[in-house]
Amino acid sequence: MSEQPSGPPTGPPTGPTRLPPRGPMFMRDEYQNLIDEFTKDVKAELKNEVESLILVGSVVTKEHIAGESDCDFLIVLKDKAGGDNLEKTMENISKVVAHYLEDPLYSSLLDVEVLTSGEVPKDGETTDYPWTRVLVAQMGKSLIGKNPFEKIKIKDEDIKTSAKEMAAMFLKQMVEIPKLTEEEADDYEKLYLTVDAVLGCGCAYLYYNEEKEFYRSSAIILFEDKYKGKINIEPIQISHRLRLASKSVNTDKFAQKALKFCKEVVKQLT
């Protein structure tokens, strides 16, 4: 199972919950600065543990939404860094990550996923790692080492299965949002989670329909060009405008529309 390091290391790597970014506060240069600095630190501090460091997501192709999109890194560990050494390895990674999570310039941008070498899917073998995420990793940019995902062969039926699971997961998230107390999430955070669920289900829908080269930030283009008559794309349009921090977005009954959209996606995919 992949690991998510966060916060200062105190035993097993844990830390404070990452709050969602609150609007386009940063210029694109902040992303490049983060990429350069994080890569340098991984090379210097984690050279014995890290086989590959891959930049993934919309930042790779500059399609990200400044201040809103995450800057996503995928770390693949060397064989010797896993197994009995995994806990110590994760503590070392968390020391590096903590530096950025404590910096207000980067804390809401950085997202790091860690895989052991054995968790990287192999041709002809089953895997617990979602095939939709393999697609994203294949489009990634190697910052250290080689990208082990580049030459993996992905079957269409595996993508469809993974897309169904992805849609079901985000529908579950959508259903749970109204149950959150004020202590667990304020109105802004609930709206953030709603947008996240809509875009997650939307991406699952596109993957199922054999769309491969897109990101959350660019999914709106595919929906408006190809899928207007197949599903109500209004929740996708609203979500996209909210991510752009548009001041003219009508969010009246958005939660109900979002839930209906997610249910329709799951229905069409089953």
Short mmCIF file of C-alpha atoms in Angstrom, two decimals:
data_model
loop_
_atom_site.label_atom_id
_atom_site.label_comp_id
_atom_site.label_asym_id
_atom_site.label_seq_id
_atom_site.Cartn_x
_atom_site.Cartn_y
_atom_site.Cartn_z
CA MET A 1 0.00 0.00 0.00
CA SER A 2 1.43 3.39 -0.93
CA GLU A 3 2.48 5.77 1.81
CA GLN A 4 1.72 9.47 2.27
CA PRO A 5 4.38 11.23 4.39
CA SER A 6 3.29 14.38 6.21
CA GLY A 7 4.41 16.50 9.12
CA PRO A 8 7.42 16.31 11.43
CA PRO A 9 8.45 12.70 12.14
CA THR A 10 7.43 11.51 15.60
CA GLY A 11 7.60 7.74 15.26
CA PRO A 12 5.59 6.63 12.22
CA PRO A 13 5.26 9.53 9.75
CA THR A 14 2.09 11.42 10.55
CA GLY A 15 1.16 15.06 10.78
CA PRO A 16 -1.48 17.75 10.62
CA THR A 17 -4.25 17.49 8.08
CA ARG A 18 -3.46 19.46 4.92
CA LEU A 19 -6.08 22.15 4.49
CA PRO A 20 -7.27 22.98 0.97
CA PRO A 21 -5.70 25.99 -0.73
CA ARG A 22 -7.91 29.07 -0.55
CA GLY A 23 -7.75 30.52 -4.04
CA PRO A 24 -5.08 31.54 -6.57
CA MET A 25 -2.57 33.05 -4.13
CA PHE A 26 0.61 31.96 -5.90
CA MET A 27 2.25 32.62 -9.23
CA ARG A 28 3.32 29.67 -11.36
CA ASP A 29 6.94 30.32 -10.38
CA GLU A 30 6.14 28.97 -6.93
CA TYR A 31 5.59 25.58 -8.52
CA GLN A 32 8.93 25.61 -10.32
CA ASN A 33 10.67 26.78 -7.16
CA LEU A 34 9.08 23.92 -5.25
CA ILE A 35 10.07 21.40 -7.93
CA ASP A 36 13.67 22.61 -7.96
CA GLU A 37 14.06 22.79 -4.18
CA PHE A 38 12.32 19.50 -3.40
CA THR A 39 14.34 17.66 -6.05
CA LYS A 40 17.56 19.09 -4.65
CA ASP A 41 16.67 18.05 -1.10
CA VAL A 42 15.66 14.53 -2.13
CA LYS A 43 18.95 14.11 -3.98
CA ALA A 44 20.94 15.34 -1.00
CA GLU A 45 19.04 13.79 1.90
CA LEU A 46 17.46 10.62 0.46
CA LYS A 47 19.97 9.32 -2.07
CA ASN A 48 20.19 5.97 -0.26
CA GLU A 49 16.42 5.45 -0.23
CA VAL A 50 15.03 6.88 -3.48
CA GLU A 51 15.25 5.06 -6.81
CA SER A 52 13.02 7.49 -8.73
CA LEU A 53 11.39 10.86 -8.16
CA ILE A 54 8.62 11.62 -10.64
CA LEU A 55 6.63 14.81 -11.10
CA VAL A 56 3.05 13.87 -11.95
CA GLY A 57 -0.18 15.69 -12.70
CA SER A 58 -1.07 18.89 -14.50
CA VAL A 59 2.08 20.75 -13.42
CA VAL A 60 4.05 18.56 -15.85
CA THR A 61 2.35 20.11 -18.88
CA LYS A 62 1.72 23.53 -17.29
CA GLU A 63 -2.05 22.90 -17.36
CA HIS A 64 -2.39 23.40 -13.61
CA ILE A 65 -4.46 26.11 -11.94
CA ALA A 66 -2.02 28.33 -10.05
CA GLY A 67 -2.60 28.24 -6.31
CA GLU A 68 -5.28 25.58 -6.62
CA SER A 69 -3.63 22.55 -8.24
CA ASP A 70 -1.30 20.41 -6.16
CA CYS A 71 2.32 19.90 -7.11
CA ASP A 72 2.38 16.11 -7.06
CA PHE A 73 5.49 14.01 -6.58
CA LEU A 74 5.76 10.23 -6.74
CA ILE A 75 8.70 8.58 -4.99
CA VAL A 76 9.71 5.00 -5.83
CA LEU A 77 12.00 3.47 -3.23
CA LYS A 78 15.05 1.31 -3.73
CA ASP A 79 14.63 -2.34 -2.78
CA LYS A 80 16.77 -1.95 0.35
CA ALA A 81 14.64 0.96 1.58
CA GLY A 82 11.50 -1.18 1.85
CA GLY A 83 10.69 -4.23 3.94
CA ASP A 84 12.09 -4.05 7.45
CA ASN A 85 13.62 -0.65 6.66
CA LEU A 86 10.37 0.96 5.49
CA GLU A 87 9.49 2.66 8.78
CA LYS A 88 12.93 4.26 9.05
CA THR A 89 12.77 5.24 5.38
CA MET A 90 9.41 6.96 5.87
CA GLU A 91 10.76 8.86 8.87
CA ASN A 92 13.64 10.14 6.74
CA ILE A 93 11.26 11.17 3.96
CA SER A 94 9.00 12.90 6.48
CA LYS A 95 11.92 15.01 7.69
CA VAL A 96 12.32 16.40 4.18
CA VAL A 97 8.59 16.80 3.58
CA ALA A 98 8.06 18.55 6.94
CA HIS A 99 10.29 21.42 5.86
CA TYR A 100 7.84 22.23 3.05
CA LEU A 101 4.66 21.61 5.01
CA GLU A 102 5.82 24.18 7.54
CA ASP A 103 6.45 26.78 4.82
CA PRO A 104 3.31 28.83 3.99
CA LEU A 105 4.49 29.20 0.39
CA TYR A 106 4.40 25.47 -0.22
CA SER A 107 2.31 23.78 2.47
CA SER A 108 -0.91 23.77 0.45
CA LEU A 109 0.82 22.81 -2.82
CA LEU A 110 3.03 19.84 -1.98
CA ASP A 111 1.66 16.33 -2.29
CA VAL A 112 3.96 13.31 -2.04
CA GLU A 113 3.16 9.65 -2.62
CA VAL A 114 5.66 6.90 -1.83
CA LEU A 115 5.75 3.44 -3.39
CA THR A 116 8.07 0.56 -2.68
CA SER A 117 9.62 -1.03 -5.76
CA GLY A 118 7.33 -4.03 -5.29
CA GLU A 119 4.22 -1.84 -5.48
CA VAL A 120 4.97 -0.66 -9.01
CA PRO A 121 2.70 -2.71 -11.31
CA LYS A 122 4.25 -5.21 -13.71
CA ASP A 123 2.96 -6.41 -17.05
CA GLY A 124 0.64 -9.39 -16.80
CA GLU A 125 0.30 -9.20 -13.02
CA THR A 126 -2.55 -8.06 -10.81
CA THR A 127 -1.96 -4.99 -8.68
CA ASP A 128 -3.56 -3.02 -5.87
CA TYR A 129 -2.32 0.21 -7.43
CA PRO A 130 -5.14 1.82 -9.46
CA TRP A 131 -4.61 1.62 -13.22
CA THR A 132 -6.00 5.12 -13.62
CA ARG A 133 -3.10 6.35 -11.50
CA VAL A 134 -0.69 4.31 -13.60
CA LEU A 135 -1.91 6.33 -16.59
CA VAL A 136 -1.11 9.58 -14.79
CA ALA A 137 2.29 8.27 -13.70
CA GLN A 138 3.11 7.30 -17.29
CA MET A 139 2.71 10.95 -18.29
CA GLY A 140 4.99 12.01 -15.45
CA LYS A 141 8.38 13.67 -15.71
CA SER A 142 11.42 11.96 -14.19
CA LEU A 143 13.36 14.25 -11.87
CA ILE A 144 15.59 11.55 -10.40
CA GLY A 145 16.22 8.15 -11.98
CA LYS A 146 13.92 6.59 -14.57
CA ASN A 147 10.12 6.45 -14.67
CA PRO A 148 9.27 2.76 -14.06
CA PHE A 149 5.70 3.34 -15.27
CA GLU A 150 6.61 4.43 -18.80
CA LYS A 151 6.59 1.03 -20.49
CA ILE A 152 3.84 -0.70 -18.52
CA LYS A 153 1.14 -2.10 -20.81
CA ILE A 154 -2.35 -1.19 -19.62
CA LYS A 155 -5.43 -3.12 -20.71
CA ASP A 156 -8.60 -1.18 -21.49
CA GLU A 157 -10.65 -3.47 -19.27
CA ASP A 158 -8.33 -2.75 -16.33
CA ILE A 159 -8.84 0.98 -16.84
CA LYS A 160 -12.62 0.54 -16.92
CA THR A 161 -12.57 -1.51 -13.73
CA SER A 162 -10.35 1.06 -12.02
CA ALA A 163 -12.60 3.89 -13.23
CA LYS A 164 -15.67 2.20 -11.71
CA GLU A 165 -13.88 1.87 -8.38
CA MET A 166 -12.77 5.49 -8.57
CA ALA A 167 -16.31 6.74 -9.24
CA ALA A 168 -17.72 4.65 -6.39
CA MET A 169 -15.11 6.05 -4.00
CA PHE A 170 -15.94 9.67 -4.85
CA LEU A 171 -19.69 9.01 -4.69
CA LYS A 172 -19.14 7.68 -1.18
CA GLN A 173 -17.22 10.86 -0.34
CA MET A 174 -20.10 12.95 -1.70
CA VAL A 175 -22.64 11.04 0.39
CA GLU A 176 -20.58 11.52 3.56
CA ILE A 177 -20.09 15.30 3.24
CA PRO A 178 -23.49 16.33 4.71
CA LYS A 179 -22.77 14.16 7.74
CA LEU A 180 -19.66 16.14 8.70
CA THR A 181 -19.97 18.31 11.80
CA GLU A 182 -18.81 21.93 11.97
CA GLU A 183 -15.83 20.74 14.00
CA GLU A 184 -14.87 18.31 11.24
CA ALA A 185 -15.34 20.70 8.30
CA ASP A 186 -16.57 24.26 7.86
CA ASP A 187 -18.67 25.39 4.89
CA TYR A 188 -15.61 26.18 2.78
CA GLU A 189 -14.07 22.78 3.40
CA LYS A 190 -17.37 21.05 2.58
CA LEU A 191 -17.50 22.97 -0.69
CA TYR A 192 -13.90 21.96 -1.39
CA LEU A 193 -14.74 18.29 -0.78
CA THR A 194 -17.81 18.59 -3.01
CA VAL A 195 -15.75 20.00 -5.88
CA ASP A 196 -13.19 17.25 -5.28
CA ALA A 197 -15.90 14.57 -5.51
CA VAL A 198 -17.41 16.03 -8.70
CA LEU A 199 -14.06 16.28 -10.44
CA GLY A 200 -13.07 12.82 -9.21
CA CYS A 201 -16.25 11.28 -10.62
CA GLY A 202 -15.81 13.33 -13.79
CA CYS A 203 -12.30 12.00 -14.33
CA ALA A 204 -13.52 8.45 -13.70
CA TYR A 205 -16.20 9.00 -16.35
CA LEU A 206 -13.59 10.14 -18.87
CA TYR A 207 -11.24 7.26 -18.10
CA TYR A 208 -14.09 4.79 -18.59
CA ASN A 209 -14.79 6.37 -21.97
CA GLU A 210 -11.17 5.75 -22.97
CA GLU A 211 -9.93 9.31 -22.54
CA LYS A 212 -6.36 9.16 -21.30
CA GLU A 213 -4.39 12.36 -21.81
CA PHE A 214 -6.07 14.87 -19.53
CA TYR A 215 -5.92 16.19 -15.99
CA ARG A 216 -8.54 17.54 -13.59
CA SER A 217 -7.73 21.06 -14.72
CA SER A 218 -8.38 20.20 -18.38
CA ALA A 219 -11.27 17.73 -17.99
CA ILE A 220 -13.76 20.57 -18.57
CA ILE A 221 -12.56 20.85 -22.20
CA LEU A 222 -13.40 17.22 -22.95
CA PHE A 223 -16.78 17.43 -21.26
CA GLU A 224 -17.79 20.54 -23.18
CA ASP A 225 -16.46 19.24 -26.50
CA LYS A 226 -17.66 15.64 -26.40
CA TYR A 227 -20.05 14.78 -23.56
CA LYS A 228 -22.63 17.58 -23.26
CA GLY A 229 -25.41 15.39 -24.61
CA LYS A 230 -24.47 12.30 -22.61
CA ILE A 231 -24.48 13.64 -19.05
CA ASN A 232 -25.36 16.90 -17.30
CA ILE A 233 -22.02 18.69 -17.15
CA GLU A 234 -23.21 21.70 -15.12
CA PRO A 235 -21.60 20.41 -11.87
CA ILE A 236 -18.30 20.03 -13.75
CA GLN A 237 -18.58 23.58 -15.09
CA ILE A 238 -19.38 24.99 -11.65
CA SER A 239 -16.51 23.05 -10.08
CA HIS A 240 -14.07 24.33 -12.68
CA ARG A 241 -15.14 27.95 -12.15
CA LEU A 242 -14.84 27.53 -8.38
CA ARG A 243 -11.28 26.30 -8.81
CA LEU A 244 -10.57 29.42 -10.84
CA ALA A 245 -11.96 31.48 -7.93
CA SER A 246 -14.60 33.05 -10.15
CA LYS A 247 -16.76 35.53 -8.21
CA SER A 248 -19.84 35.00 -10.38
CA VAL A 249 -20.46 31.32 -9.63
CA ASN A 250 -24.00 30.42 -8.59
CA THR A 251 -23.65 27.66 -6.00
CA ASP A 252 -27.38 27.48 -5.22
CA LYS A 253 -28.28 23.81 -4.73
CA PHE A 254 -24.78 22.86 -5.87
CA ALA A 255 -24.49 20.05 -3.32
CA GLN A 256 -27.69 18.43 -4.61
CA LYS A 257 -26.56 18.81 -8.23
CA ALA A 258 -23.16 17.38 -7.35
CA LEU A 259 -24.65 14.34 -5.64
CA LYS A 260 -26.95 13.71 -8.61
CA PHE A 261 -23.99 13.99 -11.00
CA CYS A 262 -21.89 11.51 -9.03
CA LYS A 263 -24.79 9.05 -8.85
CA GLU A 264 -25.34 9.36 -12.61
CA VAL A 265 -21.66 8.69 -13.30
CA VAL A 266 -21.73 5.53 -11.20
CA LYS A 267 -24.97 4.46 -12.90
CA GLN A 268 -23.55 4.91 -16.40
CA LEU A 269 -20.38 3.05 -15.51
CA THR A 270 -22.18 -0.03 -14.15
#
